XYZ file of C-alpha atoms in Angstrom:
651
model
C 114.773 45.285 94.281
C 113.152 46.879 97.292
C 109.201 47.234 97.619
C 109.949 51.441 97.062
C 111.700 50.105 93.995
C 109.091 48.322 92.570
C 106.922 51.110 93.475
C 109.034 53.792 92.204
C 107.363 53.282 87.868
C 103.972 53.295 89.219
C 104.388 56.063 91.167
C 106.262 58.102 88.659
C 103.173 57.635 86.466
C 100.295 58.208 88.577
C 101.952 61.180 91.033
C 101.178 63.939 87.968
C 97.275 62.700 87.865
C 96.831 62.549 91.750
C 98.231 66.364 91.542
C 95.839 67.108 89.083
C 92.848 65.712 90.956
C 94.008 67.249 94.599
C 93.968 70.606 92.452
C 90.856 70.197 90.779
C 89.201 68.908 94.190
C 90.116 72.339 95.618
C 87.576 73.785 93.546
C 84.512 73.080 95.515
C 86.775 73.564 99.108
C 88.469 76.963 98.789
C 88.601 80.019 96.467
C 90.765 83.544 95.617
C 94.777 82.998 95.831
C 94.692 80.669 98.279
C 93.096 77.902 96.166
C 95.920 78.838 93.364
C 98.386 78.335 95.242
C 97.174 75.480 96.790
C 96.734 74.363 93.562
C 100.076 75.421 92.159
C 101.593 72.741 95.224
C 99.590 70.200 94.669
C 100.466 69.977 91.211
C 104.491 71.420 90.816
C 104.696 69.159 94.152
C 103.592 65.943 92.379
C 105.469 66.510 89.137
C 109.055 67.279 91.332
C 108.565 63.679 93.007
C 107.478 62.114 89.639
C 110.939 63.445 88.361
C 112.801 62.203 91.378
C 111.436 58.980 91.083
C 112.210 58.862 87.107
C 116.172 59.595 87.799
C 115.857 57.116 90.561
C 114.556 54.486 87.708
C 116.633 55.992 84.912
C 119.995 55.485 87.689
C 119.141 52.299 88.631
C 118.878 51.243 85.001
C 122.216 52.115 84.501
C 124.382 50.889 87.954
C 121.971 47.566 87.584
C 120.247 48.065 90.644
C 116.717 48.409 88.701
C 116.337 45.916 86.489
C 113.570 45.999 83.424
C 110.171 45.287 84.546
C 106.819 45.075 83.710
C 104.034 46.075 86.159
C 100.873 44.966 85.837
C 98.377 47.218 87.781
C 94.918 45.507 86.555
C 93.168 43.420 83.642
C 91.201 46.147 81.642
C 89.238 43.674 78.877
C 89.491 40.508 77.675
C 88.027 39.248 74.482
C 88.199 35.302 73.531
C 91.764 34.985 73.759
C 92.905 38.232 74.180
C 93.802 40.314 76.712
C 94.652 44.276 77.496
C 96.321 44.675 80.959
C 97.302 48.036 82.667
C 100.659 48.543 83.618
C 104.151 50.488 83.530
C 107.077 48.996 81.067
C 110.477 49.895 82.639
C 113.274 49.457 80.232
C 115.577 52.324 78.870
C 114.153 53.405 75.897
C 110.768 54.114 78.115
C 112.962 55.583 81.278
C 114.857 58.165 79.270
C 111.002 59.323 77.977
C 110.366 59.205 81.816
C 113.605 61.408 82.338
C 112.727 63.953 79.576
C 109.334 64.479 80.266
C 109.574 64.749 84.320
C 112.361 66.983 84.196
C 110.767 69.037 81.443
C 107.822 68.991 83.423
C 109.055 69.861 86.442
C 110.857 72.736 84.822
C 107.920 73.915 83.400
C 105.389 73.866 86.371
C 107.938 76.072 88.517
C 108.305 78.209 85.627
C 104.838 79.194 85.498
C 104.454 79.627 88.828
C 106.225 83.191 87.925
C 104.747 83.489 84.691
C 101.541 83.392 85.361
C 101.470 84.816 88.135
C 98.849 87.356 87.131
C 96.565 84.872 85.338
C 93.277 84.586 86.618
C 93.055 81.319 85.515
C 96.599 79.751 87.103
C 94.195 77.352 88.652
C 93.090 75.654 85.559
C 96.383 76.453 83.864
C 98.555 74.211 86.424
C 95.622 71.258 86.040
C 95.959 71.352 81.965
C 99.408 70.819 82.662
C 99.705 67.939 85.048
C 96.943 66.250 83.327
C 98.886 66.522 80.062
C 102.462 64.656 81.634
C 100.122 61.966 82.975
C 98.729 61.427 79.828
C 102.611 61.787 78.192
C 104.090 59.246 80.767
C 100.970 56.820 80.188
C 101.964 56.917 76.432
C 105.741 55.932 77.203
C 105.423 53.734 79.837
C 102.767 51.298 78.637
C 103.012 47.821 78.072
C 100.548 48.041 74.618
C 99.516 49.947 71.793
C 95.915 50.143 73.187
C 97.325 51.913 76.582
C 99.732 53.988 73.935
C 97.227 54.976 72.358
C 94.862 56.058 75.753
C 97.915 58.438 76.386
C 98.276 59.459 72.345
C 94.891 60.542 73.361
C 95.397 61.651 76.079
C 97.949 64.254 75.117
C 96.102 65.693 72.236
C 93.156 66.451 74.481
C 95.011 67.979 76.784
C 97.030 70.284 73.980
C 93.523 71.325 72.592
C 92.852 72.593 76.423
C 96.156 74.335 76.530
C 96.499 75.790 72.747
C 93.013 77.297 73.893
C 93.954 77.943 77.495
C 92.937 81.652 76.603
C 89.716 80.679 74.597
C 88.885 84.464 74.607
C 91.324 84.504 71.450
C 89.401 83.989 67.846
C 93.199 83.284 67.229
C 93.517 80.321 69.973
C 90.396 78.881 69.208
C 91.203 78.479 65.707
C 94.922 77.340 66.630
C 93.339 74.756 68.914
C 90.869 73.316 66.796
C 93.509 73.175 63.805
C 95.925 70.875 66.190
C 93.156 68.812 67.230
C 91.740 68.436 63.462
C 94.813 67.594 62.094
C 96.005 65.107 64.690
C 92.789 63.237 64.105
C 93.651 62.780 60.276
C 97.164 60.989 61.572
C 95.668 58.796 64.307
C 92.685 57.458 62.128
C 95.913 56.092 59.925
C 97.081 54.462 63.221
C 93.869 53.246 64.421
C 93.862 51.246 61.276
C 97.693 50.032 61.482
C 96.388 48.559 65.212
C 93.402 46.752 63.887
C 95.606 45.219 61.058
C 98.547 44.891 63.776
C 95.577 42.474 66.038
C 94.092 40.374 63.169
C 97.817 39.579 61.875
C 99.705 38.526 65.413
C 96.316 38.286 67.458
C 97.920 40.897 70.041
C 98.928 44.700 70.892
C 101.090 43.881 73.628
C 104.704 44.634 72.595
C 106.735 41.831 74.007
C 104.346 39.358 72.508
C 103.923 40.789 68.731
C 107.604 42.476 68.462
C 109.358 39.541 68.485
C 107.159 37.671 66.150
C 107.349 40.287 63.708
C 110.720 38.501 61.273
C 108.347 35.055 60.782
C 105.992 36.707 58.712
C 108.725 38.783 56.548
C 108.316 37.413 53.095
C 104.733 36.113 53.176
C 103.166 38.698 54.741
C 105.661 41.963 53.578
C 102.950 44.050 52.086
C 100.801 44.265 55.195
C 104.010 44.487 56.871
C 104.564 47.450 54.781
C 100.812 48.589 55.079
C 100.856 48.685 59.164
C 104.941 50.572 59.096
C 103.214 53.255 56.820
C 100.216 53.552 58.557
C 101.823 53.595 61.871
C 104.269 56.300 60.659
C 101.818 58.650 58.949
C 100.175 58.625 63.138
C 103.394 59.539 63.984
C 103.843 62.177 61.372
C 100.654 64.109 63.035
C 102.217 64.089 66.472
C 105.834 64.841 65.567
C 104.847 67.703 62.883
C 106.304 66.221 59.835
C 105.896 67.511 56.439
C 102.415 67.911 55.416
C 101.001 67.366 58.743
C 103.061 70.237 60.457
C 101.234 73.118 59.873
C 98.985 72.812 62.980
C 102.857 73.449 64.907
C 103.586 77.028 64.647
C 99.852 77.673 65.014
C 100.037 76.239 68.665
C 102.168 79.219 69.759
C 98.659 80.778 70.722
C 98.957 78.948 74.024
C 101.043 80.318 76.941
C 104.777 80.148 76.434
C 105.372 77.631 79.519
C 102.732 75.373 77.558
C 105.472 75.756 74.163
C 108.413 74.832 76.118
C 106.144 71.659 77.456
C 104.571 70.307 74.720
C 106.535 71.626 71.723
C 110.063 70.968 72.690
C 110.311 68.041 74.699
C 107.004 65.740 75.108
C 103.685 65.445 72.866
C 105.925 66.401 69.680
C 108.423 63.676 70.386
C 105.612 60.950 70.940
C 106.034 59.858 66.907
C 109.843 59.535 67.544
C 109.895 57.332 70.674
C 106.846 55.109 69.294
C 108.977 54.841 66.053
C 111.444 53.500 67.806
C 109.654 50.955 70.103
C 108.559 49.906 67.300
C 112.038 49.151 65.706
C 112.077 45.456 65.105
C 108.837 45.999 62.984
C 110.592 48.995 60.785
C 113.632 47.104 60.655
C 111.826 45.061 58.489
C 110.273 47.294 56.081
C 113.320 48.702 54.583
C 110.825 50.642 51.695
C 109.356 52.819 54.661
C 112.091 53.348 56.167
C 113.221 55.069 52.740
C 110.130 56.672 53.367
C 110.766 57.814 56.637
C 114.090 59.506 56.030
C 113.159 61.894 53.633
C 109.842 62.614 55.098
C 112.480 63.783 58.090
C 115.075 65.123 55.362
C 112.584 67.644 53.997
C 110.672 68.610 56.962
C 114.204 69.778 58.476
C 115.003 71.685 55.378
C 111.572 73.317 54.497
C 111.326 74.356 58.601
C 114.474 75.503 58.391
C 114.019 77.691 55.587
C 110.796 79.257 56.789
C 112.172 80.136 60.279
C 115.030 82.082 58.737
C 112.135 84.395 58.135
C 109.110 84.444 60.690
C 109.072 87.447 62.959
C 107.379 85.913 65.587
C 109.851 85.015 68.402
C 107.581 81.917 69.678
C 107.112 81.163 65.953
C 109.960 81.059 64.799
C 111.390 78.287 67.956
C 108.524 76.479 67.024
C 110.001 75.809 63.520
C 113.222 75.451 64.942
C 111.260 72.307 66.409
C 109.717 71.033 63.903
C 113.380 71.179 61.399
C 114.762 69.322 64.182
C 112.525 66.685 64.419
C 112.814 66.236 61.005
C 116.807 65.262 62.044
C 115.432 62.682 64.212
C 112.840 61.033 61.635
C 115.733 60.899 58.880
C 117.802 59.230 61.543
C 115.149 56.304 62.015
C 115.062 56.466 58.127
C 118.898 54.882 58.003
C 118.323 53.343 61.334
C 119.950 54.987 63.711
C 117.226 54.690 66.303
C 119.680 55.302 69.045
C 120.984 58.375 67.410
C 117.304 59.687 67.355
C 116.379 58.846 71.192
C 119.884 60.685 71.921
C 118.757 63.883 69.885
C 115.319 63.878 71.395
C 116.980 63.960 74.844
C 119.696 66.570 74.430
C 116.757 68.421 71.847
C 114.690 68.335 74.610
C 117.064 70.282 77.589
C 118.047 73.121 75.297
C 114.631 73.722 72.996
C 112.681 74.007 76.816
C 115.639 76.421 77.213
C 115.315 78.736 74.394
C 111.483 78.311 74.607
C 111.185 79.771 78.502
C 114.400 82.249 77.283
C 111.515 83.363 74.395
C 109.200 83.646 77.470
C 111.650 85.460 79.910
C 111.969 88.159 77.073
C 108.379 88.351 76.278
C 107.660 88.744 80.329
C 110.323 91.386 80.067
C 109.156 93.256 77.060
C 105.418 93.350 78.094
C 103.851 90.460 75.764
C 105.459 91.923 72.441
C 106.742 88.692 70.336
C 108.185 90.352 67.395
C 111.828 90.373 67.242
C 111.517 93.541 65.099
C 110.258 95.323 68.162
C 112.724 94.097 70.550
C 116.430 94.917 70.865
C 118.521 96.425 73.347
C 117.828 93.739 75.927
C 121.069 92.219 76.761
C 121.681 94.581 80.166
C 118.463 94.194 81.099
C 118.001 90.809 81.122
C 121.715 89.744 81.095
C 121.180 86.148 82.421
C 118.465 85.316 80.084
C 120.571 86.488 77.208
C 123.751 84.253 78.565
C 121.138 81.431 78.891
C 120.058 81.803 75.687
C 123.674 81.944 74.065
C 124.107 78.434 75.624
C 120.455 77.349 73.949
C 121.467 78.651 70.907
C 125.135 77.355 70.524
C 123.587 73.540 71.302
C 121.069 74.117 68.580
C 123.675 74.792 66.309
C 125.515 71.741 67.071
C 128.909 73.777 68.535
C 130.891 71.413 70.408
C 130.830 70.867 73.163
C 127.268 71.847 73.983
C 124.374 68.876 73.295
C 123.640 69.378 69.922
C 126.578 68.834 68.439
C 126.942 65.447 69.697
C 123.883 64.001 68.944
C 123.264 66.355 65.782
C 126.508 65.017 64.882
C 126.001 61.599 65.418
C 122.846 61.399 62.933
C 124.449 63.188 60.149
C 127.240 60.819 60.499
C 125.020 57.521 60.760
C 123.792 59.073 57.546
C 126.770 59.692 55.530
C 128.180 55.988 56.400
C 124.567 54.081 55.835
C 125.579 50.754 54.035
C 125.782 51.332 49.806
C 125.433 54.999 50.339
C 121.744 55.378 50.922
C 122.009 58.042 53.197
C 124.343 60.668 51.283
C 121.448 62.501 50.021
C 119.746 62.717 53.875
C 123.758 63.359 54.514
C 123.804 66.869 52.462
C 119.857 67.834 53.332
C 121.073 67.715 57.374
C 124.415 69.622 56.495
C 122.687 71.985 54.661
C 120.274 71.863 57.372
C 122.778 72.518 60.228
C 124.091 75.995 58.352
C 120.052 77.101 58.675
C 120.264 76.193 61.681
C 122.540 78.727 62.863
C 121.084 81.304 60.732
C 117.666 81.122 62.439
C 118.733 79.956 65.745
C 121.333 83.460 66.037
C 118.892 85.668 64.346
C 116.611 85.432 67.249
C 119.392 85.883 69.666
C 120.623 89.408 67.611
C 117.379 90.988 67.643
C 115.986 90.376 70.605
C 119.286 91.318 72.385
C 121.443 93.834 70.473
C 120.997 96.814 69.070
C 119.378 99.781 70.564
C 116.533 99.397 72.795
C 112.943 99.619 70.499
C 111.087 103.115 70.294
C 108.328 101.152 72.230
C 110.593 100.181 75.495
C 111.033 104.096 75.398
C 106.988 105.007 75.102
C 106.775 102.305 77.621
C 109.094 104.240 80.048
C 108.555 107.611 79.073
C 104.607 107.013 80.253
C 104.574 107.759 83.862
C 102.316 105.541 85.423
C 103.354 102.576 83.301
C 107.212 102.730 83.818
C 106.938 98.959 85.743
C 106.915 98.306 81.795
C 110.244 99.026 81.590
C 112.566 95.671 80.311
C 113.552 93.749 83.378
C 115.307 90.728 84.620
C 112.766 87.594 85.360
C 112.092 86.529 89.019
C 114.015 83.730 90.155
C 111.449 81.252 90.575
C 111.617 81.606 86.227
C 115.259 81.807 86.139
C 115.999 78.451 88.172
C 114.419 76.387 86.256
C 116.110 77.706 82.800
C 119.267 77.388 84.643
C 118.707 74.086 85.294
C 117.826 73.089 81.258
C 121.149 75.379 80.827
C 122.913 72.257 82.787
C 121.325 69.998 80.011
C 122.183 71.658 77.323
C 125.641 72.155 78.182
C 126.250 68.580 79.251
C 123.958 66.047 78.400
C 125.536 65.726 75.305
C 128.847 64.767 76.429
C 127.409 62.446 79.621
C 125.145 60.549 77.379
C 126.708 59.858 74.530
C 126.933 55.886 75.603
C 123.429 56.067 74.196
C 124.771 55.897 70.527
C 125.766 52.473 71.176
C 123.451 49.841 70.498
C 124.212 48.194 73.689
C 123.269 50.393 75.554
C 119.278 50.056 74.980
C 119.542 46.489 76.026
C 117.349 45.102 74.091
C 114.837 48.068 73.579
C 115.749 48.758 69.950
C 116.594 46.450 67.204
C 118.953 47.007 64.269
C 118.652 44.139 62.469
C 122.011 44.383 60.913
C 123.856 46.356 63.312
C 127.734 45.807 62.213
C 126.844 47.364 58.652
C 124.997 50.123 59.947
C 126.005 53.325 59.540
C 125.621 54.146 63.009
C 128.648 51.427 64.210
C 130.390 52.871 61.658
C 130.237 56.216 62.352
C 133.971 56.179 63.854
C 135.197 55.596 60.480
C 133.661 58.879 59.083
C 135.851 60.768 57.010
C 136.990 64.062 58.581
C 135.870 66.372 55.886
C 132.039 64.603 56.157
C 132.682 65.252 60.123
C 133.298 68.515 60.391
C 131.507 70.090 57.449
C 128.226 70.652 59.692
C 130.424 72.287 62.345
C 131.770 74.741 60.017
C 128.945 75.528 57.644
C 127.343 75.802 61.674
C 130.424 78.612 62.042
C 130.020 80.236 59.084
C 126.040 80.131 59.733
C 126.931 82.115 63.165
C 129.159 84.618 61.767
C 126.885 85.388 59.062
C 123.738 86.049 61.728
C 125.903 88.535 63.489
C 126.869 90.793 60.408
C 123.634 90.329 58.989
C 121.141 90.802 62.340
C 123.091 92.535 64.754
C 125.906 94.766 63.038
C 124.555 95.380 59.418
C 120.644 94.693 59.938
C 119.832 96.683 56.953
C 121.584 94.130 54.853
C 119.294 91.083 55.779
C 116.396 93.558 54.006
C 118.065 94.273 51.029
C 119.074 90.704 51.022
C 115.274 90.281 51.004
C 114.463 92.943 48.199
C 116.671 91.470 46.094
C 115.387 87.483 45.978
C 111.704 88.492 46.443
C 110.750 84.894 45.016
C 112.134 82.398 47.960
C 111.209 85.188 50.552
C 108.159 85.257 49.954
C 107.590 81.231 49.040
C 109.491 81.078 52.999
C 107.759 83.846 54.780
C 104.099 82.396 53.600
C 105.265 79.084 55.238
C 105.918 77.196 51.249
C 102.086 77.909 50.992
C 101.048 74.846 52.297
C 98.245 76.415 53.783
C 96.915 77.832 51.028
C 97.568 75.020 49.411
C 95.228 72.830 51.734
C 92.732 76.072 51.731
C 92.278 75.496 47.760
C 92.217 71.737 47.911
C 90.215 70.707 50.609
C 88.836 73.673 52.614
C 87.335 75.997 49.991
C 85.932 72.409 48.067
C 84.715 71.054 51.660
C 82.962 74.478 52.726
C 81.110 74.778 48.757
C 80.190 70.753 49.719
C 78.853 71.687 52.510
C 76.846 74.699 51.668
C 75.207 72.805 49.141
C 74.067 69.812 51.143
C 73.221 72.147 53.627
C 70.991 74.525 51.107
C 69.940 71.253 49.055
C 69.841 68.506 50.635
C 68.948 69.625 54.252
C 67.111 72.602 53.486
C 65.569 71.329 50.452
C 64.833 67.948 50.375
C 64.832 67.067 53.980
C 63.542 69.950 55.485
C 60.872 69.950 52.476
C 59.665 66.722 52.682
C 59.371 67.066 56.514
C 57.194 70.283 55.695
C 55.332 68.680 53.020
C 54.512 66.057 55.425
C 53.542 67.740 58.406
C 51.413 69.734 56.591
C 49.364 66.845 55.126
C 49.090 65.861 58.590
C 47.719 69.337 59.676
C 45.541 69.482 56.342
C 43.819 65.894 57.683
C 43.469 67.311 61.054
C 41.472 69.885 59.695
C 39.369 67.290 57.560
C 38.574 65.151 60.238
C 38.063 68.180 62.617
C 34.419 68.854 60.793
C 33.014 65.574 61.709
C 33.433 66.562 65.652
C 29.705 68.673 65.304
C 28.868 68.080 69.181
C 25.365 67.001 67.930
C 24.257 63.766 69.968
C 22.366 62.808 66.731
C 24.944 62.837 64.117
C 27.091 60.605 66.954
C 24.005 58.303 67.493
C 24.175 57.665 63.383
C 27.902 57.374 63.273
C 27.598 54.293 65.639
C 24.469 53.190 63.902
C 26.320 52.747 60.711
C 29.201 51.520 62.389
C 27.917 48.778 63.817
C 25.573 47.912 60.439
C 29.068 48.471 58.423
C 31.043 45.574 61.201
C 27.820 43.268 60.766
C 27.903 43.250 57.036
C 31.834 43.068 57.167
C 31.335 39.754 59.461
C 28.458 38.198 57.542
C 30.191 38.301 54.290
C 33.086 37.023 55.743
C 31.249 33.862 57.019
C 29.207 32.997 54.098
């Protein structure tokens, strides 16, 4: 390997935070447009070479001429015999994260460049964002769970700034604090997994504790079990699974370029890829990994069912992502961790797609997000609406766009697990993939068809504001959707060598990888095989009857089961639910202590106390006469008082 070879991880890594700082070093140098767009190539500039080095890696991987490294950039703390180095691990589960994110990324950063165009703010904005894939590619790349965990970090710190990006919002405020909240909760559960992880193998370091992890099966299986669960319930916070998903669809506050980044393709798929570095430890804890697949199984379903009825364009998307993630966790569940890293990546291409398609029709329709208020928009924005037909047909898993292959692969892996044990995760997916169409369609029919809203026409009919009128994007947002449109349409198809074992080389473990359902998924009846892809048919051809050529049926449809509307539409009522169990008790807890406690008995005694102080002050403030005499006898009787004190102490 050339010296530019071995540079190329490193530099992949560090090129989004050297953006970042350039950018924020403008600050004190130059001001108006020219610092934002100064700003804007600084950072787009470092992320584009960060994503050309990553394909360069991700290439090399594959012809041979990059073989897996580690780079070790410095010693960060040693402690009696152990050790935390700083580095970049190169192998291909961490170069297709490197792949994803960059191009994402990249994507993403030119995006905005049109999008926010009229942000005051772009400066910041562009920061958040480059900040946020350095953090991302720290958490893939390193060598240990303590650098993983810097970048797990990292990441959420960075979605707090972006959720909040406009922090003039009650709404964003609220949405960011949620997020952060409720990410904390998970990663306390995997702070504890990495202090149990040290004391058992003495180290965090992957290639020193993975392969130790089968000598202590047996003995040691219930902390085994302890640090899997504890390790997956951090993941759960990250990757939105069920009960830990409803910070998610709150997140939609932020800009839509900051949904298509974090929500589709990075931060969200952190709890997947560390799931699966982890494999040889899960692999071995076959109880959680029971666990695992229907925490997945019923966070696709229950997403699924709620976005059939959100309004909210962005919303709804952000569902989309959370149901499909749930495809990914049940496919780690009957371990088919190459089946998930394949989803992730195709998931990844055509979610960014439909996310900046969401944001090309919002920039078209003047910020309105409800699909009830769109319609009418395929002329206008003709490409968008043919880019979001090829988002929408991979989400539904129609061959041969992405989805289907690697949709298809994990409901197959499921269906032939060894001794069944996947044929209930089997008919939650299937059913899964019909919702899928449903929702994914829906959005696609109201934004699109129909007639144009009454509010395009007040829009046009208002003289001064007719630049309101629906239009096409600018370019600079239409590349880089046409580029994800490439992904969407292919990646599936190009990289389906990933569902081979094999092809990880050594990155993930199946411990018993000729049984597994995913080597056998060949053998998969042809009923089981196709009965996603034509539920995923019927799905489609009942979202166009029931959203763009008989709308009024989907609200009679409505009317008539009022029940599971209205359990989907309030989100299952998880929220409430956690209002009534641990808000509502939490804010009466704290009103008390702070009434009773605090203001009572702290506050009091602190009162009480100073004023005893004050009432002595007083006291002793009477003997200060300012007559010489009554001094001259206070030192008299002193001094008599010491003498008598020392004379009876002698005798």
């Amino acid at each position: 390997m050339t010296a530019f070879g071995q540079l190329l991880p490193s530099l992949a890594v560090l090129l989004p935070l050297l953006g970042a700082l350039l950018a924020a070093a403008s600050y004190g140098v130059l001001r108006g447009r020219l610092a934002d767009n100064v700003a804007m190539m600084f950072t787009t500039g470092s992320i584009l070479a960060a994503a050309a080095c990553s394909w360069l890696i991700f290439v090399g991987l594959l012809d041979g001429t990059v073989q897996p490294s580690q780079t070790v950039w410095l010693e960060w703390l040693r402690v009696g015999g152990w050790q935390v180095d700083f580095g970049v691990l190169i192998d291909r589960l961490s170069a297709t994260m490197l792949i994803v994110v960059t191009t994402v990324s990249a994507c993403v950063h030119v995006y905005s460049v049109g999008y926010m165009a009229e942000d005051p703010s772009r400066r910041r904005f562009f920061i958040y964002l480059s900040l946020f894939t350095f953090a991302m590619l720290m958490l893939v790349t390193a060598p240990n769970l303590l650098q993983m965990f810097l970048g797990w970090e990292g990441v959420g710190v960075c979605s707090y700034l972006l959720i909040n990006f406009w922090y003039h919002k009650p709404s964003a405020n609220a949405a960011a604090i949620k997020a952060f909240v409720m990410n904390r909760v998970a990663d306390a559960a995997m702070l504890v997994g990495m202090f149990m992880l040290l004391l058992m193998f003495g180290s965090l370091t992957y290639a020193e504790f993975l392969p130790r992890v089968a000598e202590l099966v047996g003995e040691n299986q219930l902390t085994l079990n302890l640090i899997a669960l504890l390790f997956f319930i951090g993941a759960m916070g990250k990757s939105a699974q069920f009960g830990l998903h409803t910070w998610l669809p709150d997140a939609m506050e932020g800009p839509t370029p900051v949904s298509a980044l974090i929500h589709a393709a990075t931060m969200v798929t952190a709890g997947v890829f560390l799931l699966c570095r982890l494999s040889p430890l899960y692999e071995f804890t076959p109880e959680i990994l029971t666990i695992v697949g229907w925490v997945g199984a019923i966070t696709a379903l229950f997403a699924a069912t709620v976005g059939l009825v959100q309004s909210d364009i962005k919303r709804v998307i952000a569902y989309s992502t959370c149901s499909q993630l749930g495809y990914m966790f049940f496919a780690i569940g009957v371990s088919a961790y190459p089946a998930a890293m394949f989803h992730l990546t195709t998931h990844a291409f055509f979610k960014a797609l439909l996310f900046l398609g969401a944001g090309s029709v919002i920039h078209a329709a003047h910020h309105e997000q409800d699909i009830f208020k769109l319609g009418g928009l395929r002329k206008p924005l003709m490409l968008t609406y043919v880019l979001m037909w090829l988002g929408s047909l991979a989400l539904a898993g129609i061959p041969p766009f992405a989805g289907f292959f690697s949709k298809d692969g994990i409901l197959e892996s499921a269906f032939m697990a060894p001794d069944g044990a996947g044929l209930g995760l089997y008919a939650v997916g299937t059913l899964g993939a019909f919702l899928t169409a449903i929702y994914g369609f829906r959005i696609l029919f109201y934004s699109f068809e129909g007639k144009p809203h009454e509010a395009h026409h007040d829009a046009h009919h208002k003289g001064p504001a007719h630049h309101h009128t629906p239009h096409e994007s600018p370019w600079i947002m239409l590349a880089p959707m046409l580029l994800l449109a490439v992904g969407a349409v292919a990646s599936g198809y190009l990289l389906k060598p990933m569902l081979e074992l094999e092809w990880w080389q050594g990155s993930i473990a199946i411990a018993n990888w000729q049984s597994s359902g995913l080597h056998n998924i060949h053998h998969t009846p042809a009923l089981a095989k196709f009965a996603p892809l034509i539920l995923a048919i019927i799905g489609m051809t009942l979202a166009w009857y029931l959203f763009a050529v008989y709308r009024g049926t989907a609200k009679k449809i409505a009317t008539e089961f009022s029940i599971p509307y209205a359990l989907f539409l309030n989100k299952w009522y998880i929220d409430e639910l956690y209002e009534m169990l641990w808000q509502r008790p939490l804010r009466v807890l704290a009103g008390v202590l702070h009434k009773r406690a605090d203001g009572q008995l702290i506050d009091g005694a602190l009162h009480r106390l100073t004023a005893e102080i004050l009432g002595a002050g007083v006291s002793l403030r009477t003997l200060q006469t300012g007559n010489l005499a009554h001094y001259a006898l206070a030192m008299l009787l002193a001094v008599v008082v010491g003498l008598a004190v020392v004379i009876w102490g002698i005798q």
